[in-house]
PDB file of C-alpha atoms in Angstrom:
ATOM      1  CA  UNK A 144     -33.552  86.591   9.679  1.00  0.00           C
ATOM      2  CA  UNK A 145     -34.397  82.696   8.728  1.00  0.00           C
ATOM      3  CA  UNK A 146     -36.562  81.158  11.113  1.00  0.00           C
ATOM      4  CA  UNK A 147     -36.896  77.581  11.929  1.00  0.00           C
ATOM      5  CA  UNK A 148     -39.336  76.064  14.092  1.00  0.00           C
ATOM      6  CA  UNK A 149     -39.430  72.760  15.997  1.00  0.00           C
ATOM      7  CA  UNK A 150     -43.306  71.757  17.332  1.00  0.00           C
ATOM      8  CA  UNK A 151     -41.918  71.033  20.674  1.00  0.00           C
ATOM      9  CA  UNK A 152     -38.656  71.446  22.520  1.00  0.00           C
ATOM     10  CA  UNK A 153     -39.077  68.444  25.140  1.00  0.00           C
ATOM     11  CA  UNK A 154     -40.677  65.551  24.053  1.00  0.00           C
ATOM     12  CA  UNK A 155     -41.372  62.504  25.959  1.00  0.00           C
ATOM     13  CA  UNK A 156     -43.104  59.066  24.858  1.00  0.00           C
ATOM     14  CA  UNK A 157     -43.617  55.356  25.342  1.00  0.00           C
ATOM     15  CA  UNK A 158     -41.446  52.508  23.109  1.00  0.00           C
ATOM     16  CA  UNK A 159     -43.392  51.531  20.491  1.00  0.00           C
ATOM     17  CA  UNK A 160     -45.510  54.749  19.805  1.00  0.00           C
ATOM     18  CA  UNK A 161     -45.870  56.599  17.141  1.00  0.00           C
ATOM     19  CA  UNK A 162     -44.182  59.739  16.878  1.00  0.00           C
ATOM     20  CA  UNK A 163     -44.304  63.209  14.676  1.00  0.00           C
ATOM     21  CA  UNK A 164     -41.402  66.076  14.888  1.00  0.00           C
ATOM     22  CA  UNK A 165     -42.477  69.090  12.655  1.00  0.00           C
ATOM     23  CA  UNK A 166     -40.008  71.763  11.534  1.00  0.00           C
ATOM     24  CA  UNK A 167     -41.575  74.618   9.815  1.00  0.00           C
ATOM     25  CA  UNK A 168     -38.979  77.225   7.855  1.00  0.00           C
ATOM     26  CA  UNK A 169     -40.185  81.054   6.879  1.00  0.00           C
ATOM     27  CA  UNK A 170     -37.650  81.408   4.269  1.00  0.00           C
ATOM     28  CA  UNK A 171     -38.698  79.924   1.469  1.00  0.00           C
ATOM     29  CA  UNK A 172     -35.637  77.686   1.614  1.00  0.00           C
ATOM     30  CA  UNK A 173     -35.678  74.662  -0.993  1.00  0.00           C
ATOM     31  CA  UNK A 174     -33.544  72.368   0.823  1.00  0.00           C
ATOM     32  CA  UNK A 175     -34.632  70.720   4.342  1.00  0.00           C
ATOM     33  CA  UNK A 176     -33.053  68.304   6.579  1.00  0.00           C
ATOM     34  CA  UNK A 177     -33.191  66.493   9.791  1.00  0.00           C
ATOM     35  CA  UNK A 178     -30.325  65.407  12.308  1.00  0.00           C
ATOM     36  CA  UNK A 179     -29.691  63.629  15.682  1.00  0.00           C
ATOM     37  CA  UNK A 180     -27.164  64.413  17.835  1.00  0.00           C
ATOM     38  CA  UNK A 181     -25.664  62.454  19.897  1.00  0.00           C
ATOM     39  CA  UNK A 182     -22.624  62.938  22.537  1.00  0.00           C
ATOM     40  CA  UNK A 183     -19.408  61.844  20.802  1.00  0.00           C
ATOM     41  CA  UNK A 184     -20.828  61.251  17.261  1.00  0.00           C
ATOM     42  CA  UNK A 185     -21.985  65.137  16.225  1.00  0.00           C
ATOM     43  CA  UNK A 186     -25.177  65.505  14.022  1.00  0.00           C
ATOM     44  CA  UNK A 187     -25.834  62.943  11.890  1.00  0.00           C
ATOM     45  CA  UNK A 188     -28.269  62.966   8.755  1.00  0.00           C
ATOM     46  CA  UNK A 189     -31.408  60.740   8.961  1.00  0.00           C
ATOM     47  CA  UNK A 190     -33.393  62.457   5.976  1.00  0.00           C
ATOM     48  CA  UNK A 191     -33.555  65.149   3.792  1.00  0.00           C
ATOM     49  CA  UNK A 192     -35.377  66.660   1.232  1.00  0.00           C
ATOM     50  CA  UNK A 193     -34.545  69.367  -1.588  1.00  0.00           C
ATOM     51  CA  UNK A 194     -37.984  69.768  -3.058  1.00  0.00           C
ATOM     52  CA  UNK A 195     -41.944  68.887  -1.883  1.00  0.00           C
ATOM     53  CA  UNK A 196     -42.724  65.474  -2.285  1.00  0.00           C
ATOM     54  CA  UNK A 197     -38.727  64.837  -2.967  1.00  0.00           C
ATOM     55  CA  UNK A 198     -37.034  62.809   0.334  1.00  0.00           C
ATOM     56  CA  UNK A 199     -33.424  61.067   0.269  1.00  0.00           C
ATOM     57  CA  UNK A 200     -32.030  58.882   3.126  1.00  0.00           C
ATOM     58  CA  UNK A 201     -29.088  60.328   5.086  1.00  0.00           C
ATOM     59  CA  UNK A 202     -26.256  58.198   6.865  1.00  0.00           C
ATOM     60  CA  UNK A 203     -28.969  57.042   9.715  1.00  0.00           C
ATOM     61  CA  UNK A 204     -32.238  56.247   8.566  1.00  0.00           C
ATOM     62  CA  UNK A 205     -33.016  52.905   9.824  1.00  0.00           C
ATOM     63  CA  UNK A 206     -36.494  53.479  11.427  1.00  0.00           C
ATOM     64  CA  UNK A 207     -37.392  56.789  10.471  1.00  0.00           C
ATOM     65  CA  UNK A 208     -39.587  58.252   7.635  1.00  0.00           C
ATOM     66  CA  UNK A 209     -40.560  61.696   6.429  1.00  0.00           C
ATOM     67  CA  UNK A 210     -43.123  63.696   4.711  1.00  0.00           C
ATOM     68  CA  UNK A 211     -42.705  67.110   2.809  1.00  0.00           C
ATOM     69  CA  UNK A 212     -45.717  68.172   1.329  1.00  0.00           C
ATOM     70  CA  UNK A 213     -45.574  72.028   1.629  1.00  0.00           C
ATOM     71  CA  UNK A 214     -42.363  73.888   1.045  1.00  0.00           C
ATOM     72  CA  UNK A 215     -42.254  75.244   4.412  1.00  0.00           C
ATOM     73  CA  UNK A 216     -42.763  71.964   6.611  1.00  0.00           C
ATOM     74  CA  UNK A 217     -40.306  68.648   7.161  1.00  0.00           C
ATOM     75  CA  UNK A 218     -41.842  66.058   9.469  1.00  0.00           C
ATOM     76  CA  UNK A 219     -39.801  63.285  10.928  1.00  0.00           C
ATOM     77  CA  UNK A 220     -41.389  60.242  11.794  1.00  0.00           C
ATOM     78  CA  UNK A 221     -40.811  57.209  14.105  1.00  0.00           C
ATOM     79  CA  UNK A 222     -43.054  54.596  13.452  1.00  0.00           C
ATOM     80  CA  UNK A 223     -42.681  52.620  16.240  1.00  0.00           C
ATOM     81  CA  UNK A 224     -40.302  54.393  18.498  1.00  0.00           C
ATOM     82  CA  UNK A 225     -37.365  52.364  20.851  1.00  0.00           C
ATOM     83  CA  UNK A 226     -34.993  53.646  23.031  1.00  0.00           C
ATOM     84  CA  UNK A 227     -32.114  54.022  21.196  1.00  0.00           C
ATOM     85  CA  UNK A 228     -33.850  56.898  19.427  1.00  0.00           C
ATOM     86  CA  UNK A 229     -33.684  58.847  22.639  1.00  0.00           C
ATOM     87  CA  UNK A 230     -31.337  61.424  21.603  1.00  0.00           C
ATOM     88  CA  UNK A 231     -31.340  65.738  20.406  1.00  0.00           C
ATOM     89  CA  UNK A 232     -33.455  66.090  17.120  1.00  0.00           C
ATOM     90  CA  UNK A 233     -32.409  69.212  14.688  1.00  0.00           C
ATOM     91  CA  UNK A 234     -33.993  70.392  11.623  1.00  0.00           C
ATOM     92  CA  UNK A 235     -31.747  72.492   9.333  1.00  0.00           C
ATOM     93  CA  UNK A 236     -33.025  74.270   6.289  1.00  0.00           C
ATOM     94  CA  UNK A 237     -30.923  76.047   3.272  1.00  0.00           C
ATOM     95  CA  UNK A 238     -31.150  77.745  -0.188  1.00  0.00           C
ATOM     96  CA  UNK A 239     -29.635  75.833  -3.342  1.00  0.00           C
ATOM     97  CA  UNK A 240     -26.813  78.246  -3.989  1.00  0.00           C
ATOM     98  CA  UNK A 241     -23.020  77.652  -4.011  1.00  0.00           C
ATOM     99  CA  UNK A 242     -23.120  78.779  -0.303  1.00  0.00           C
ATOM    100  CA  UNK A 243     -23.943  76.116   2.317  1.00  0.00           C
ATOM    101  CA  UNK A 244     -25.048  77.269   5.305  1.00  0.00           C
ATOM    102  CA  UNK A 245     -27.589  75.219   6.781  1.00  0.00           C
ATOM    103  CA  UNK A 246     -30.269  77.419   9.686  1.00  0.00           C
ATOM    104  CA  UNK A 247     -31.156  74.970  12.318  1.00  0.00           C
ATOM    105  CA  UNK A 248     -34.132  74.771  14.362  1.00  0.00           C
ATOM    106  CA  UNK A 249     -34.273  75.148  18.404  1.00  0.00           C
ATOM    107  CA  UNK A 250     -33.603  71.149  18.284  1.00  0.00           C
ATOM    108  CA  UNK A 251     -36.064  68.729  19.952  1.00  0.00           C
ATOM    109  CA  UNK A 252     -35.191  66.673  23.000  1.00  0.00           C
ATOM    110  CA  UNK A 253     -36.817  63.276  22.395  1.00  0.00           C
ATOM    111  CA  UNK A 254     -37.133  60.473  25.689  1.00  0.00           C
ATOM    112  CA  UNK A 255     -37.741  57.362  24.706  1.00  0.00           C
ATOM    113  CA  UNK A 256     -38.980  55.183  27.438  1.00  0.00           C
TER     114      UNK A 256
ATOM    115  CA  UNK B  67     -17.145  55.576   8.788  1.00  0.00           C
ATOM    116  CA  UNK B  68     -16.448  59.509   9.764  1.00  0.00           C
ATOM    117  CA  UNK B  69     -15.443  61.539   6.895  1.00  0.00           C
ATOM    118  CA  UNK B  70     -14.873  64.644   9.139  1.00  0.00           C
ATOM    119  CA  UNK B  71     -13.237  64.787  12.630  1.00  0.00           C
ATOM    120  CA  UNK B  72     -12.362  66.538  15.663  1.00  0.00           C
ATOM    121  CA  UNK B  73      -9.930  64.781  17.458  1.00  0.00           C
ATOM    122  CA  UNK B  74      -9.895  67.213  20.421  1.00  0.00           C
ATOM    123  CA  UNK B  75     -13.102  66.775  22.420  1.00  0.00           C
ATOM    124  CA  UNK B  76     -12.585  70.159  24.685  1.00  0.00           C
ATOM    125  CA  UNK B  77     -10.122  72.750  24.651  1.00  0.00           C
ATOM    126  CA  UNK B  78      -9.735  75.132  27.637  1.00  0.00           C
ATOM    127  CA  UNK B  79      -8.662  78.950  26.937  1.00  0.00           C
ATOM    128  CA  UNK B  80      -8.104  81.967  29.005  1.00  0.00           C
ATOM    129  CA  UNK B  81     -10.035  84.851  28.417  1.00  0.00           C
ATOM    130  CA  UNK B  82      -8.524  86.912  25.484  1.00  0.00           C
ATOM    131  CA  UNK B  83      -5.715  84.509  24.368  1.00  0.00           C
ATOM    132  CA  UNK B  84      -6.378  82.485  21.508  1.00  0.00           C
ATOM    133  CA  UNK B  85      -8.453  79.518  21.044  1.00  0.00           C
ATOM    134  CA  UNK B  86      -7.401  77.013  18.263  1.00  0.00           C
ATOM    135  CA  UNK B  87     -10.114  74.434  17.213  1.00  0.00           C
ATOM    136  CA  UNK B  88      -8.582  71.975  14.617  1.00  0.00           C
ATOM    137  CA  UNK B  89     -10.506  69.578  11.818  1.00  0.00           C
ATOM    138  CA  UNK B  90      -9.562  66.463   9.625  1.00  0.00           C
ATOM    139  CA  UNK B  91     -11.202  65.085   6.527  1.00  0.00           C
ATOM    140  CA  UNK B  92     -10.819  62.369   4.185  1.00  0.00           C
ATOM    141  CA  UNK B  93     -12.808  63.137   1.608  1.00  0.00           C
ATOM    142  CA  UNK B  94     -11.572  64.799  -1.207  1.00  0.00           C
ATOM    143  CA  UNK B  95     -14.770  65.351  -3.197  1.00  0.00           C
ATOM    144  CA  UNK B  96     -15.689  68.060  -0.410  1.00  0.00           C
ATOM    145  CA  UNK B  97     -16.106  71.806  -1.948  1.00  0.00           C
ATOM    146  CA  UNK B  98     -17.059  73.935   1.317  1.00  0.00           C
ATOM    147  CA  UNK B  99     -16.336  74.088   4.896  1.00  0.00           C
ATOM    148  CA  UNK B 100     -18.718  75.451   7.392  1.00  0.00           C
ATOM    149  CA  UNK B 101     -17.888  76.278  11.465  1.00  0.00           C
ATOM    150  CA  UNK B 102     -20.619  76.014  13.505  1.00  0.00           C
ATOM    151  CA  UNK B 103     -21.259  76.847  17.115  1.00  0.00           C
ATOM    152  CA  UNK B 104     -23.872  75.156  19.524  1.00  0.00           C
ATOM    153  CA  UNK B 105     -24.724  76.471  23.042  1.00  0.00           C
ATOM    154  CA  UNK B 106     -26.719  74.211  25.422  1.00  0.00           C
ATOM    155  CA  UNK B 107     -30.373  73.265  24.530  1.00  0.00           C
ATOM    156  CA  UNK B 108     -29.965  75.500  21.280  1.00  0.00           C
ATOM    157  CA  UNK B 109     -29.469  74.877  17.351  1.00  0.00           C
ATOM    158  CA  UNK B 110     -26.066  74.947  15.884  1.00  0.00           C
ATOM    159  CA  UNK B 111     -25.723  78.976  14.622  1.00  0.00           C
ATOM    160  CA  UNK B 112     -23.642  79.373  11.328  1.00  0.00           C
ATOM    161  CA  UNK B 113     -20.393  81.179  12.318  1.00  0.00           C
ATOM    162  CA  UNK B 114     -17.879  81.184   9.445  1.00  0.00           C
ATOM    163  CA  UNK B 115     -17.386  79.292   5.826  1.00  0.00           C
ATOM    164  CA  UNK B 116     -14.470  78.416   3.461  1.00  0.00           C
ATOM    165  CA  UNK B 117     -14.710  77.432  -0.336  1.00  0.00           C
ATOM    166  CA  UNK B 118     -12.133  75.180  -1.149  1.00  0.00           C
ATOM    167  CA  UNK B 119     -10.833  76.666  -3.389  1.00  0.00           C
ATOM    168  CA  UNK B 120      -9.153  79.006  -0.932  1.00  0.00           C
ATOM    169  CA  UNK B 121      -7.087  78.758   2.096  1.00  0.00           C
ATOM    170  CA  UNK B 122      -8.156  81.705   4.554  1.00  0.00           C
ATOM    171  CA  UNK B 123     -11.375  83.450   5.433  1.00  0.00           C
ATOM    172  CA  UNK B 124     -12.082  86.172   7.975  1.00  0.00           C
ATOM    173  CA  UNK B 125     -14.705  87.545  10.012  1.00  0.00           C
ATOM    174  CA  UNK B 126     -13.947  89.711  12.816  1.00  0.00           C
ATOM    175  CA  UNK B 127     -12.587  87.323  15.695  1.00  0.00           C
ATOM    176  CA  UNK B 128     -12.845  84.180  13.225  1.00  0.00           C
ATOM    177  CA  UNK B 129     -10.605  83.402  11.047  1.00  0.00           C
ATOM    178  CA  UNK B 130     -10.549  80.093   9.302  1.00  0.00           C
ATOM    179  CA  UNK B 131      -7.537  78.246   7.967  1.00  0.00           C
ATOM    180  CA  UNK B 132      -7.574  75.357   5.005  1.00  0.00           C
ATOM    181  CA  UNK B 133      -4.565  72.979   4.286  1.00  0.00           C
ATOM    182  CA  UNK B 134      -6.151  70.834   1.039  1.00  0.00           C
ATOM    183  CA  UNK B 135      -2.531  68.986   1.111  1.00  0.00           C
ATOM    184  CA  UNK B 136      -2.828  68.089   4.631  1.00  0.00           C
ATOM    185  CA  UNK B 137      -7.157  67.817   4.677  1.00  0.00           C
ATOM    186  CA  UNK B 138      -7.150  69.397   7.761  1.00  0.00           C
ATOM    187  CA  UNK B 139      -8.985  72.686   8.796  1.00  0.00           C
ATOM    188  CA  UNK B 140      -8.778  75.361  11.827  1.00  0.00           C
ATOM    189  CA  UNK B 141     -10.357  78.010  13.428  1.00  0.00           C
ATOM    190  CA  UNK B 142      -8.877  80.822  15.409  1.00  0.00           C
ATOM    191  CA  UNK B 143     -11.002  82.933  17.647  1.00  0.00           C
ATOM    192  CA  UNK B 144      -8.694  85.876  18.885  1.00  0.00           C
ATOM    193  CA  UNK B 145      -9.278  87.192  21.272  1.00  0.00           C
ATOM    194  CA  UNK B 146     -11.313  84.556  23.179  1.00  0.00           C
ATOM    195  CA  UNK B 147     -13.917  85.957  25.310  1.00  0.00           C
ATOM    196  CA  UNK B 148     -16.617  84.038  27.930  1.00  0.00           C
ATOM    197  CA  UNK B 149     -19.258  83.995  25.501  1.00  0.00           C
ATOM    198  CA  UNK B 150     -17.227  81.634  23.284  1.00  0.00           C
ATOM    199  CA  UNK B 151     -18.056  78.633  25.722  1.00  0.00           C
ATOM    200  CA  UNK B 152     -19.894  76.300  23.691  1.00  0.00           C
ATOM    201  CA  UNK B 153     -19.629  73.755  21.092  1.00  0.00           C
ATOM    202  CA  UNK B 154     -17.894  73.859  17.714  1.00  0.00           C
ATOM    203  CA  UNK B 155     -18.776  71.857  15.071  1.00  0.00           C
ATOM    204  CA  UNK B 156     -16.526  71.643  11.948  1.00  0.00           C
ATOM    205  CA  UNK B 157     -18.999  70.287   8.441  1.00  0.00           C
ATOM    206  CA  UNK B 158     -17.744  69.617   5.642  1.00  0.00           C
ATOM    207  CA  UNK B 159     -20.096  69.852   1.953  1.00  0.00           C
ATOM    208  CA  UNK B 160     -19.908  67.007  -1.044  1.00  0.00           C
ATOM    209  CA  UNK B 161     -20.187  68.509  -4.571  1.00  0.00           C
ATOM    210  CA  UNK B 162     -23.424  67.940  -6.118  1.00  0.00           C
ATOM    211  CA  UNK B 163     -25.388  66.165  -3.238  1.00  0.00           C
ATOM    212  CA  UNK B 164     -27.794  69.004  -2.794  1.00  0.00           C
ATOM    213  CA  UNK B 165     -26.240  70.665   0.391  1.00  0.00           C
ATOM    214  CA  UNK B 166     -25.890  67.924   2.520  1.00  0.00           C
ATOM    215  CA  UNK B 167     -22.924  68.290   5.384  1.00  0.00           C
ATOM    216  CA  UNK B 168     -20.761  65.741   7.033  1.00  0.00           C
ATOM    217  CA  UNK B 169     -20.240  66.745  10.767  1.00  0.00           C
ATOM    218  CA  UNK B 170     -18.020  66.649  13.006  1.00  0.00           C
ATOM    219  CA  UNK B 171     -17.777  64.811  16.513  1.00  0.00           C
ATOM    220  CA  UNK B 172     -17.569  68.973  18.460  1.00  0.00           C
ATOM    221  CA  UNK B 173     -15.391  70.070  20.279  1.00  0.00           C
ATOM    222  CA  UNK B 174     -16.059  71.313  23.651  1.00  0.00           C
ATOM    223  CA  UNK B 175     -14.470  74.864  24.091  1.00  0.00           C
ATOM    224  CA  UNK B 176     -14.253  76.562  27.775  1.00  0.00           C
ATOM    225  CA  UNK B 177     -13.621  80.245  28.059  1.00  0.00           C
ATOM    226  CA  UNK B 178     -11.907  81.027  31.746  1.00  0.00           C
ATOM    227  CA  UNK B 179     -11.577  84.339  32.636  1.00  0.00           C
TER     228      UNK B 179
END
């Protein structure tokens, strides 16, 4: 079974801190990606990434970066986090085949206060 | 600009009749359609998939249905049970853009016995 990880289920922190979301995939999977979800507006893509080193911007990534520098691991980064990033963050991972299915992590409740 | 809806935000459903979950799209650059479930404080789970190059796919309870004339997807769970309270989310895949999935809004689906 594919396993994704998320480094924390709960997370809460202070507007204007710096903050790291890890997702870690067993699979060997080349493609990675991270979502928020939000009531009324589904997942949306902030970033993903289809090889190490390799990161393209999804519909939503207006104060967010990311690092992939080992197959396994997608970080998500808010530089300077506000409140309107409160929200559910997922981290999906897949294969690069002509099948699509994306295996999502536990998902990370982030509080921005 | 949402490329993939769910105009229903919950659907309620006795226990063993069927539950119809319905999906729009726009796009017509979109090769495969994915069904996803979500319960509470979980990751979506993969649940069914459609190539668009056909129009039905079935897997046990699931079946999915795809209209390209109309752009408009459905899922049928039959029979319904209580465990099929959750979330759906319909996603949608553009050709060539490395796996990435347009989402869905969810809809809410309630299982009564």
């Amino acid at each position: 079974d594919v396993k994704v990880t998320q480094s924390s289920r709960y997370l809460v922190k202070r507007t204007g801190e710096k903050v790291f979301l890890e997702c870690v995939q067993d699979m060997d999977h080349e493609n990675m990606f991270w979502y928020r979800q939000d009531p009324g507006l589904g997942l949306r893509l902030i970033y993903f990434s289809y090889d190490v080193k390799m990161k393209e911007k999804g519909d939503i990534p207006e104060g967010y970066s990311v690092s992939r520098e080992k197959k396994e691991r997608f970080s998500l980064i808010l530089e300077s986090a506000s409140t309107n990033q409160t929200s559910m963050y997922l981290c999906a991972s897949s294969l690069e085949t002509d099948r699509a299915e994306q295996y999502f992590g536990p998902g990370t409740r982030l509080t921005v206060t | 600009d949402q490329q993939v809806k769910q105009n229903s935000p919950s659907l309620s459903v006795q226990e063993g009749r069927i539950s119809i979950l319905n999906c729009d799209y726009t796009n017509s650059m979109f090769d495969y359609f994915l069904w996803y479930k979500k319960y509470p404080a979980e990751g979506p789970t993969f649940l069914i998939s459609i190539s668009s190059i056909k129009d039905k796919n079935e897997d046990g309870r699931f079946t999915v249905f795809l209209n390209k004339s109309a752009k408009h997807l459905s899922l049928h769970i039959v029979p319904s049970q209580p465990g099929d309270s959750a979330v759906y989310f319909c996603a949608a895949r553009l050709t060539d853009s490395w796996g990435k999935l347009q989402f869905g809004a969810g809809t809410q689906v309630v299982v009564t016995p």
